[in-house]
Amino acid sequence: MAVLGVSGLFATETDDYDPSRFFAFYHDATACLVHNGRTLAAIEEERLNRDKHTNRFPINAIRACLDASGTDARDISHVAYFFEEAYTDQDIAREALDDPGMPLVPSRTLLHQRITEATGVDLSDRPTSFLTHHETHAASAFYDSGMSSALIVVSDGNGERDGICVFAGDGDGIRLLHAYNRSNSLGHFYTAVTKYVGYKNFDEYKVMGLASFGDRSVYRKLFSELYAFGPDGNYALANDRVVKTLIEEVGPPRRHDDPITRVHKDLAAAAQEAVERIGLHVIEHWLRRTGLTDLCLAGGVAQNTTLNGKLLKLPGVRRVFIPPSPHDAGAALGAAMIIDRRLHGRVHDVFSPTAYLGAPLGDDEHIRARLDAWGDFITYERPEHLERDVAAALAGGTVIGWTQGRAEFGPRALGNRSILADPRPAENRDRVNLMIKQREDYRPFAPVVTAPDAATYFELDGAEADHSYMGFVVPVREEHRAGLGAITHVDGTARVQALREEQNPRLYRLLKEFEAVAGVPVLLNTSFNNHAEPIVQSVDDAVTSFLTTGLDLLVVGPYVVQRTDTPAEALAKSRLEIPRFCQVVRTVDRHGENQVIIRTSRPNRRTPVSAVLAELLREGGRISDLPLAADEREELVREVRRLWDNRLVVVSPS
């Protein structure tokens, strides 16, 4: 009998719950299955509905978890949700005040209704637990750490009442030591600065990368006047004054298409320093107070890998663990872990011996069938020596999309849904940033390295840590920085993934083959997606991303894929549809009539489209079926290609 853990809101594609109203809440919707001390599957809904950070109910993820684990829905014995019931009911009620047409149904009823929609089985008679949000985060870290006892610090935007919670974990479970009010949230502070610098929710990692280019001292005084330390690890942070202070003292906020200036870099650096100072103030106090030497972190702020790297140098810290999914997706897993521990106690040292807990790619026959379907766009072959051939291509400058097995759980690509490149030439960083990922040129890339060789290239001294999940920024050894130019950040650091052979044998073989031709068992490893989509999940996702980026080759399972030289003709013959999270709408105003694609989830952008394409998308047709002149057809193909690049149309091969 399995425990189903769930995060996310109760919106679907067809109901009345507008997910854009809850954009900052219930995000990263996820389903997890846990049984008798083991994680069977953990899948984020965004990977399946293709809506990044989606908060729609994880209907597809529940189905995928059941399929991936071979579990019958009738064998779900308990359901666990990642927030308290009263809090969730009140949140929905507050939103309903602004929308009298929105249905107001108890969250417990909604949860059971949605699970029934997903599974076809009524599970409303199963015990259902709504848990404290920060406790679910704490469980996701401690119960996968393998530690017998640890200090657990959870920091994010907020839980029900708190911005930071400190727990102690041991053989008896997890107990709360102290809670810091949500008004002092480090997550909200960092998000406020992120928006001021011209980014949006969930872009905090961009500010962290930008911080390395700035001077912390320039705005140190400005930020230091917004917080104060108290005794016993307490602090006060004036989040209500952050934006007002920045506008008054620095000027108007940056718009996303404005250039990034020295001011923005210095602000990012000073904000990062403030988060580090406050975080270390809290953590150091509770380490002293409890005498504990092992440390676990979870919550969105635990994705601040620069801060995490500094924890490795704290005196008296023996071990640090950060799970592969410290954000709200991990809270769904933590919720399931809590209930499973109540039922069975501690069965194994960890619930999740691997991070590859997502939906599978499919067997070789399935992969081949999907590649055949894209035959107008691609050709493929199955080389006898896959890893050797791919390593040679990488060493020769080829950038490759690499897709294998079950997807990773969490926001990091750990080698099953990755873009891989030679880590040596610094120009590869710019090439992957601008031509392939289509993102800011300052952002760093992570390396993956064979674990036995990791300390040769990276400074891993200090506290012991599991570097399997890219959770820590550490220095690249000075003698290797020039030779690893593509993965060494401007400050001489990298967010390293140290891979053990048993974790991912095929990727490990590729690293060793690359070492044989290039001299280093290291590769540049970044998530396989473009700027407009989540990490790829399926064969079709991988082919789509390959065809709409500057990738040179695609590897899917044992197959190596290349483009054909007739993409326009292939696109004209393909079936075009609207994505699940979009609508085609006719608008009429005093300036006339327009056709637009509207995202039904945040950001709610409106993208104009031609009347011909709007009608085609409504019907789900093909350009080749339309009676168009050659120049009209070419223009329509170009329009579709622009929208496809931004994932505003779905292209299905003929």
XYZ file of C-alpha atoms in Angstrom:
654
model
C 0.000 0.000 0.000
C 1.406 3.383 -1.055
C 1.188 6.944 0.241
C 0.384 9.615 -2.351
C 2.026 12.985 -1.667
C 0.638 16.027 -3.474
C 1.565 19.680 -3.926
C -0.106 22.308 -6.104
C -3.463 24.031 -6.350
C -6.759 22.531 -7.532
C -6.943 24.172 -10.961
C -7.126 22.042 -14.095
C -7.399 22.952 -17.761
C -11.201 22.985 -17.683
C -12.373 24.267 -14.285
C -13.007 27.714 -12.805
C -9.881 28.072 -10.668
C -7.713 30.623 -12.443
C -4.128 29.479 -11.818
C -2.759 32.948 -12.573
C -4.456 34.270 -9.418
C -2.387 31.872 -7.332
C 0.846 32.261 -9.305
C 3.020 32.950 -6.256
C 1.351 30.158 -4.263
C 1.023 26.392 -4.630
C 3.579 26.465 -7.454
C 5.677 23.519 -8.642
C 2.758 21.096 -8.456
C 3.979 17.543 -7.917
C 2.868 13.998 -7.186
C 4.941 11.400 -5.322
C 4.405 7.798 -4.319
C 6.133 6.306 -1.274
C 5.818 2.756 0.024
C 7.375 1.169 3.099
C 10.332 3.521 3.339
C 11.054 3.842 -0.386
C 10.230 6.538 -2.933
C 8.625 4.838 -5.922
C 8.152 7.906 -8.119
C 8.279 11.700 -7.862
C 7.152 13.778 -10.843
C 6.519 17.487 -11.330
C 3.406 18.384 -13.303
C 5.311 20.965 -15.375
C 7.269 18.204 -17.091
C 4.018 16.829 -18.495
C 1.753 19.834 -19.080
C 4.798 21.911 -20.229
C 3.782 24.958 -18.130
C 6.857 26.001 -16.151
C 6.363 26.148 -12.350
C 2.727 25.195 -12.901
C 0.363 25.258 -9.943
C -2.365 23.308 -11.732
C -3.326 20.156 -9.879
C -0.876 17.338 -10.755
C -3.383 15.106 -12.526
C -0.882 14.045 -15.186
C 1.864 13.572 -12.601
C -0.325 11.276 -10.478
C -1.037 9.108 -13.511
C 2.646 9.091 -14.455
C 3.679 8.087 -10.914
C 1.272 5.163 -10.997
C 2.562 4.088 -14.411
C 6.255 4.511 -13.576
C 5.969 2.520 -10.356
C 3.488 -0.085 -11.582
C 1.101 0.860 -8.772
C -2.657 0.384 -8.979
C -4.562 3.451 -7.764
C -6.614 1.195 -5.504
C -3.397 0.426 -3.630
C -3.059 4.035 -2.451
C -3.722 3.753 1.270
C -3.120 7.366 2.382
C -3.029 10.848 0.858
C -0.766 13.653 2.123
C -0.958 17.343 1.151
C 1.820 19.896 1.628
C -0.110 22.641 3.498
C -2.445 22.754 6.469
C -6.139 22.372 5.693
C -7.397 25.525 7.425
C -4.690 27.619 5.775
C -5.532 26.261 2.319
C -9.256 26.866 2.818
C -8.591 30.426 3.954
C -6.283 31.101 1.011
C -8.917 30.016 -1.484
C -11.576 32.025 0.369
C -9.452 35.190 0.200
C -9.095 34.846 -3.558
C -12.826 34.190 -3.870
C -13.497 37.658 -2.428
C -12.180 39.154 -5.677
C -14.030 36.709 -7.923
C -17.654 36.021 -6.927
C -17.943 33.500 -9.743
C -15.139 31.316 -8.439
C -16.461 28.140 -6.775
C -15.793 27.933 -3.051
C -15.388 24.281 -2.125
C -13.480 22.872 0.878
C -9.917 21.915 -0.006
C -10.402 18.360 1.253
C -13.331 17.878 -1.122
C -11.386 19.413 -3.999
C -8.361 17.226 -3.290
C -10.450 14.061 -3.430
C -12.303 15.204 -6.553
C -9.070 15.879 -8.408
C -7.497 12.572 -7.371
C -10.602 10.786 -8.631
C -10.267 12.624 -11.959
C -6.647 11.518 -12.171
C -7.100 7.882 -11.201
C -10.709 6.971 -11.910
C -10.866 5.658 -8.340
C -12.700 7.338 -5.459
C -10.134 7.620 -2.662
C -12.202 9.883 -0.422
C -12.418 7.108 2.171
C -8.610 6.946 2.466
C -6.994 8.735 5.420
C -6.005 12.190 4.156
C -3.529 14.427 5.988
C -2.952 18.143 5.464
C 0.478 18.831 6.927
C 2.430 21.877 8.040
C 4.329 23.195 5.038
C 7.746 23.640 6.619
C 7.557 20.236 8.283
C 7.097 18.640 4.850
C 10.196 20.475 3.621
C 12.150 19.346 6.680
C 11.121 15.731 6.124
C 12.180 15.818 2.465
C 15.712 16.723 3.550
C 16.241 14.777 6.769
C 14.627 11.510 5.706
C 16.841 11.357 2.610
C 20.036 12.501 4.332
C 21.023 9.190 5.916
C 21.858 11.127 9.091
C 20.917 9.744 12.498
C 20.484 13.254 13.910
C 20.701 16.715 12.396
C 19.750 20.353 12.621
C 17.217 21.091 9.864
C 16.698 24.642 8.609
C 13.793 25.387 6.261
C 13.734 28.793 4.574
C 11.503 29.896 1.712
C 8.939 32.562 0.880
C 6.643 31.417 3.625
C 4.776 28.551 5.158
C 1.467 29.034 6.905
C 2.886 31.535 9.405
C 6.649 31.356 9.130
C 9.511 32.410 6.867
C 12.131 30.178 8.514
C 11.644 27.127 10.723
C 14.388 25.326 12.619
C 13.925 21.647 13.458
C 15.893 18.868 15.089
C 15.738 15.437 13.521
C 16.622 12.100 15.108
C 15.459 8.499 15.225
C 12.127 9.564 16.705
C 11.346 11.954 13.861
C 11.345 15.738 13.499
C 10.510 18.341 16.134
C 10.208 22.105 15.780
C 12.751 24.166 17.734
C 11.934 27.686 16.587
C 9.912 29.559 13.966
C 10.668 32.985 12.490
C 7.631 34.988 11.407
C 6.950 35.204 7.684
C 7.322 39.002 7.845
C 11.077 38.324 8.149
C 11.199 35.957 5.174
C 14.537 35.740 3.366
C 12.696 34.364 0.360
C 10.432 37.414 0.101
C 13.431 39.716 0.516
C 15.339 38.071 -2.324
C 12.261 38.018 -4.559
C 11.725 41.752 -3.997
C 15.287 42.473 -5.126
C 14.863 40.064 -8.047
C 11.839 41.989 -9.303
C 13.557 45.336 -8.806
C 16.503 44.160 -10.914
C 14.064 43.382 -13.740
C 13.281 39.709 -13.317
C 10.201 37.832 -12.149
C 9.162 35.197 -9.649
C 11.417 32.121 -9.772
C 14.286 34.112 -11.343
C 16.160 34.490 -8.062
C 18.935 32.228 -9.366
C 19.677 34.831 -12.040
C 20.331 37.435 -9.347
C 22.580 34.971 -7.524
C 24.642 34.527 -10.700
C 24.708 38.280 -11.330
C 25.949 38.935 -7.782
C 29.408 37.587 -8.615
C 29.940 40.507 -11.009
C 29.111 43.177 -8.418
C 30.766 44.976 -5.524
C 29.043 44.079 -2.259
C 30.281 47.194 -0.506
C 28.465 49.710 -2.728
C 24.976 49.040 -1.350
C 25.982 47.293 1.871
C 24.875 50.216 4.041
C 21.543 50.534 2.213
C 20.649 46.893 2.861
C 22.155 46.736 6.357
C 19.697 49.421 7.450
C 16.847 47.067 6.525
C 17.788 44.310 8.970
C 19.110 43.954 12.506
C 20.422 41.016 14.486
C 19.058 40.136 17.887
C 20.162 37.693 20.578
C 19.573 33.938 20.397
C 19.675 33.819 16.610
C 16.832 36.291 16.186
C 16.715 39.035 13.581
C 14.339 41.608 12.125
C 14.063 42.189 8.368
C 11.978 45.104 7.074
C 10.568 43.431 3.979
C 7.812 46.033 3.825
C 10.442 48.725 3.173
C 12.676 46.974 0.642
C 11.065 48.123 -2.608
C 10.292 51.615 -1.294
C 13.905 52.042 -0.179
C 15.299 50.858 -3.508
C 13.083 53.192 -5.520
C 13.823 56.177 -3.285
C 17.558 55.602 -2.889
C 18.532 53.965 -6.193
C 15.837 54.886 -8.711
C 13.151 53.228 -10.842
C 13.245 49.436 -11.213
C 14.868 47.937 -14.285
C 12.604 46.692 -17.075
C 13.405 43.259 -18.473
C 14.643 44.614 -21.808
C 16.814 47.354 -20.270
C 20.575 46.748 -20.188
C 22.083 45.351 -17.003
C 24.321 48.021 -15.491
C 26.909 48.199 -12.747
C 24.111 49.348 -10.405
C 22.193 46.094 -10.893
C 25.309 43.995 -10.387
C 26.210 45.833 -7.187
C 22.643 45.550 -5.873
C 22.629 41.812 -6.562
C 25.959 41.429 -4.761
C 24.800 43.370 -1.697
C 21.475 41.501 -1.541
C 23.305 38.177 -1.736
C 25.573 39.279 1.104
C 22.563 40.237 3.234
C 20.964 36.813 2.729
C 24.235 35.098 3.590
C 24.750 37.165 6.754
C 21.216 36.553 8.035
C 21.229 32.882 7.072
C 24.566 32.245 8.755
C 23.466 34.196 11.853
C 20.471 31.882 12.279
C 22.254 28.633 11.440
C 25.355 29.287 13.560
C 23.226 30.074 16.601
C 21.205 26.873 16.377
C 24.268 24.749 15.776
C 25.773 26.163 18.980
C 22.504 25.896 20.879
C 21.834 22.248 19.983
C 25.394 20.966 19.747
C 24.431 19.183 16.527
C 27.128 18.832 13.872
C 25.085 17.559 10.917
C 22.955 20.023 8.959
C 20.067 19.677 6.477
C 18.509 22.486 4.450
C 15.286 22.702 2.446
C 12.880 25.308 1.076
C 13.390 27.696 -1.815
C 16.267 29.540 -0.132
C 18.136 26.218 0.021
C 18.541 26.642 -3.739
C 20.907 29.540 -3.032
C 23.944 27.437 -3.787
C 26.373 30.277 -3.054
C 25.134 30.443 0.541
C 25.224 26.649 0.697
C 28.870 26.635 -0.305
C 29.716 28.855 2.654
C 28.049 26.399 5.034
C 30.734 23.861 4.155
C 33.291 26.132 5.834
C 31.411 26.660 9.103
C 33.466 25.523 12.118
C 32.056 22.480 13.836
C 29.877 21.346 10.922
C 30.584 17.723 10.050
C 28.103 17.052 7.234
C 25.647 19.077 5.138
C 22.799 17.646 3.060
C 20.523 19.403 0.587
C 18.050 17.219 -1.338
C 17.804 17.337 -5.136
C 14.364 18.947 -4.835
C 14.493 21.474 -1.976
C 11.680 23.606 -3.450
C 7.926 22.996 -3.191
C 8.036 19.905 -5.389
C 10.070 18.306 -2.620
C 7.391 19.245 -0.092
C 5.035 16.764 -1.775
C 7.630 14.051 -1.224
C 8.192 15.188 2.354
C 4.459 14.968 3.040
C 4.380 11.367 1.827
C 7.503 10.543 3.853
C 5.930 11.836 7.075
C 2.889 9.598 6.705
C 4.964 6.584 5.679
C 7.199 7.034 8.745
C 4.122 7.153 10.967
C 2.923 3.903 9.428
C 6.173 1.930 9.206
C 8.872 3.713 11.205
C 12.378 3.953 9.781
C 12.680 1.099 7.292
C 15.756 2.261 5.330
C 18.489 4.839 5.855
C 17.003 6.941 3.041
C 13.754 6.959 1.093
C 15.343 7.944 -2.232
C 18.659 6.272 -3.096
C 18.479 7.951 -6.518
C 17.284 11.281 -7.917
C 16.081 9.597 -11.122
C 12.522 9.233 -9.868
C 10.645 10.844 -12.754
C 8.715 9.514 -15.708
C 10.666 7.161 -17.999
C 11.638 7.945 -21.563
C 10.335 4.579 -22.771
C 12.048 1.464 -24.071
C 14.103 1.384 -27.268
C 11.108 0.332 -29.362
C 9.048 3.279 -28.111
C 11.928 5.690 -28.700
C 12.409 4.409 -32.241
C 8.685 4.740 -33.001
C 8.626 8.361 -31.860
C 11.780 9.205 -33.807
C 10.242 7.609 -36.895
C 7.221 9.883 -36.479
C 9.551 12.890 -36.809
C 11.130 11.427 -39.947
C 10.502 14.544 -42.069
C 12.575 16.578 -39.598
C 15.345 14.209 -38.502
C 17.459 11.182 -39.272
C 18.931 8.870 -36.666
C 21.263 5.937 -36.191
C 22.259 3.540 -33.433
C 26.067 3.571 -33.139
C 27.858 0.517 -31.832
C 29.985 2.568 -29.426
C 27.641 5.321 -28.277
C 29.661 6.821 -25.424
C 32.944 6.732 -27.363
C 31.419 8.405 -30.426
C 29.600 11.062 -28.391
C 32.751 11.826 -26.380
C 34.699 12.376 -29.598
C 31.980 14.691 -30.905
C 31.963 16.688 -27.656
C 35.744 17.032 -27.733
C 35.419 18.316 -31.291
C 33.112 21.155 -30.242
C 29.685 19.560 -30.682
C 26.955 20.570 -28.207
C 24.585 17.704 -27.501
C 21.123 17.176 -26.050
C 21.352 14.022 -23.920
C 18.143 12.211 -22.921
C 18.076 8.894 -21.066
C 15.902 6.730 -18.807
C 13.839 8.174 -15.984
C 13.884 11.929 -15.532
C 15.495 13.613 -12.559
C 13.301 14.817 -9.700
C 13.989 18.465 -9.007
C 15.086 21.584 -10.871
C 18.586 20.358 -11.793
C 19.503 18.332 -14.849
C 21.648 15.524 -13.456
C 22.486 13.702 -16.663
C 19.235 12.190 -17.924
C 17.713 15.378 -19.381
C 20.862 17.407 -20.031
C 22.653 19.579 -22.552
C 26.315 18.554 -22.573
C 29.351 20.360 -23.955
C 33.136 20.496 -23.696
C 33.940 22.367 -20.439
C 37.340 23.595 -21.609
C 36.775 26.466 -24.098
C 35.345 29.565 -22.385
C 33.484 30.408 -25.596
C 31.267 27.354 -25.052
C 29.655 29.212 -22.151
C 28.641 32.064 -24.442
C 27.568 29.733 -27.210
C 25.264 27.664 -25.004
C 23.899 30.748 -23.222
C 23.081 32.798 -26.293
C 22.577 30.406 -29.202
C 21.062 27.382 -27.478
C 19.519 28.348 -24.137
C 18.764 31.903 -25.361
C 19.449 33.385 -21.944
C 21.611 36.071 -20.335
C 25.281 35.806 -21.243
C 26.534 36.261 -17.662
C 24.922 33.116 -16.281
C 27.253 30.266 -15.278
C 27.071 26.597 -16.170
C 27.586 23.634 -13.898
C 30.106 20.839 -14.406
C 29.523 17.129 -13.962
C 32.643 15.216 -12.926
C 33.391 11.632 -11.959
C 33.221 11.513 -8.161
C 36.674 9.932 -7.613
C 38.227 12.822 -9.565
C 36.120 15.670 -8.181
C 38.628 16.833 -5.569
C 41.327 17.055 -8.234
C 39.470 19.862 -9.995
C 37.322 21.410 -7.242
C 37.963 22.448 -3.646
C 35.760 20.081 -1.653
C 37.454 20.459 1.720
C 35.473 21.466 4.781
C 32.284 19.722 5.820
C 31.366 16.480 4.105
C 28.550 16.866 1.576
C 26.757 14.892 -1.097
C 27.681 16.787 -4.266
C 25.511 14.563 -6.469
C 22.747 17.153 -6.839
C 24.499 20.457 -7.707
C 23.603 21.857 -4.298
C 26.819 23.755 -3.515
C 28.969 26.382 -5.197
C 32.635 25.578 -4.547
C 35.930 26.986 -5.847
C 37.467 25.522 -8.974
C 41.084 24.762 -8.143
C 43.143 27.659 -9.396
C 45.380 25.527 -11.571
C 42.316 24.224 -13.476
C 40.317 27.430 -13.927
C 41.780 28.397 -17.281
C 41.493 24.823 -18.529
C 37.816 24.627 -17.516
C 36.789 28.000 -18.879
C 33.208 27.102 -19.817
C 32.198 26.058 -16.297
C 34.303 28.425 -14.177
C 32.290 31.461 -13.081
C 33.766 34.950 -12.962
C 34.564 34.494 -9.256
C 36.418 31.210 -9.837
C 33.622 28.930 -8.610
C 31.322 26.239 -9.994
C 28.125 24.460 -8.907
C 29.521 20.968 -9.160
C 27.849 17.592 -9.694
C 30.084 14.729 -8.582
C 28.784 11.532 -10.178
C 29.329 8.042 -8.813
C 29.315 5.220 -11.342
C 26.384 3.383 -9.773
C 24.214 6.515 -9.935
C 24.264 6.789 -13.731
C 26.454 4.181 -15.467
C 25.951 5.465 -19.026
C 26.820 9.061 -18.152
C 29.791 7.847 -16.125
C 31.058 5.898 -19.147
C 30.661 9.015 -21.268
C 32.757 11.020 -18.792
C 35.511 8.411 -18.860
C 35.446 8.270 -22.665
C 35.668 12.068 -22.747
C 38.640 11.919 -20.396
C 40.338 9.513 -22.802
C 40.145 12.019 -25.676
C 40.177 15.373 -23.839
C 42.182 14.680 -20.694
C 39.498 15.663 -18.153
C 36.568 13.589 -16.784
C 34.405 16.721 -16.716
C 31.563 17.990 -18.919
C 29.480 21.138 -18.999
C 26.020 20.008 -17.887
C 22.925 22.192 -18.068
C 19.212 21.480 -18.225
C 17.805 20.353 -21.559
C 15.282 23.064 -22.412
C 15.137 26.454 -24.044
C 14.140 29.748 -22.416
C 10.387 29.168 -22.790
C 9.836 25.681 -21.398
C 10.492 23.318 -18.496
C 13.118 20.595 -18.782
C 12.183 18.116 -21.508
C 10.427 14.926 -20.488
C 9.454 12.832 -23.517
C 11.080 11.881 -26.801
C 8.828 14.432 -28.513
C 9.890 17.156 -26.063
C 13.540 16.358 -26.738
C 13.102 16.465 -30.517
C 11.151 19.732 -30.270
C 13.864 21.369 -28.179
C 16.567 20.029 -30.504
C 14.826 21.445 -33.578
C 14.231 24.883 -32.034
C 17.671 25.511 -30.518
C 21.222 25.611 -31.789
C 22.079 22.119 -30.571
C 24.326 20.170 -32.921
C 23.233 16.626 -32.072
C 20.577 14.864 -30.038
C 21.055 11.581 -28.201
C 17.863 9.790 -27.142
C 18.487 6.479 -25.436
C 20.897 4.584 -27.729
C 20.114 6.710 -30.811
C 22.008 9.688 -32.252
C 19.757 12.169 -34.049
C 20.528 14.799 -36.702
C 18.355 17.327 -38.556
C 17.257 16.982 -42.152
C 17.759 19.873 -44.570
C 14.026 20.407 -45.223
C 12.626 21.902 -41.986
C 10.238 24.365 -43.678
C 8.566 21.659 -45.752
C 8.302 19.394 -42.715
C 6.780 22.174 -40.624
C 4.194 22.923 -43.305
C 3.032 19.286 -43.247
C 2.809 19.072 -39.435
C -0.353 19.342 -37.386
C -0.549 22.570 -35.368
C -2.338 22.887 -32.041
C -2.561 25.315 -29.161
C -0.708 24.368 -25.935
C -2.710 23.264 -22.914
C -2.052 26.514 -21.068
C -2.997 28.852 -23.950
C -6.093 30.088 -25.751
C -6.624 31.654 -29.170
C -8.890 34.663 -28.691
C -10.438 37.244 -31.003
C -10.287 40.701 -29.444
C -12.133 43.803 -30.596
C -11.296 47.315 -29.419
C -11.584 50.824 -30.837
C -8.522 50.178 -32.977
C -10.048 47.162 -34.664
C -10.087 43.379 -34.468
C -7.101 41.226 -33.501
C -6.297 37.565 -33.001
C -4.060 36.764 -30.038
C -2.675 33.791 -28.155
C -3.214 34.280 -24.426
C -1.469 32.272 -21.747
C -4.006 31.163 -19.137
C -1.244 30.945 -16.541
C 1.379 33.459 -15.557
C 2.887 35.339 -17.195
C -0.401 36.257 -18.933
C 1.190 37.509 -22.127
C -0.809 38.280 -25.263
C 0.909 37.387 -28.522
C -0.649 38.617 -31.786
C -1.156 36.020 -34.518
C -2.439 36.243 -38.058
C -6.096 35.495 -38.712
C -5.125 32.543 -40.918
C -2.999 30.938 -38.221
C -5.586 31.638 -35.513
C -8.191 29.694 -37.454
C -5.724 26.906 -38.167
C -4.909 26.566 -34.462
C -8.582 26.477 -33.514
C -9.191 23.647 -35.943
C -5.898 21.824 -35.373
C -4.863 21.731 -39.033
C -1.813 21.872 -41.311
C -0.383 24.699 -43.384
C -0.076 22.346 -46.350
C -3.876 21.922 -46.373
C -4.464 25.634 -47.020
C -4.825 27.098 -50.551
C -1.980 29.608 -50.206
C 0.395 31.225 -52.647
C 4.054 30.282 -52.203
C 5.010 33.568 -50.522
C 1.992 33.402 -48.186
C 2.899 29.877 -47.217
C 6.515 30.839 -46.519
C 5.416 33.725 -44.307
C 3.017 31.481 -42.380
C 5.777 28.910 -41.828
C 8.033 31.677 -40.456
C 5.257 32.823 -38.115
C 4.729 29.286 -36.843
C 8.446 28.855 -36.309
C 8.607 32.011 -34.138
C 5.696 30.814 -32.028
C 7.129 27.298 -31.807
C 10.421 28.692 -30.524
C 8.442 30.323 -27.706
C 6.297 27.210 -27.110
C 3.079 28.985 -28.069
C 2.149 26.314 -30.606
C 2.443 22.542 -30.463
C 3.862 20.919 -33.588
C 2.951 17.270 -34.141
C 4.704 15.564 -37.065
C 2.570 14.327 -39.948
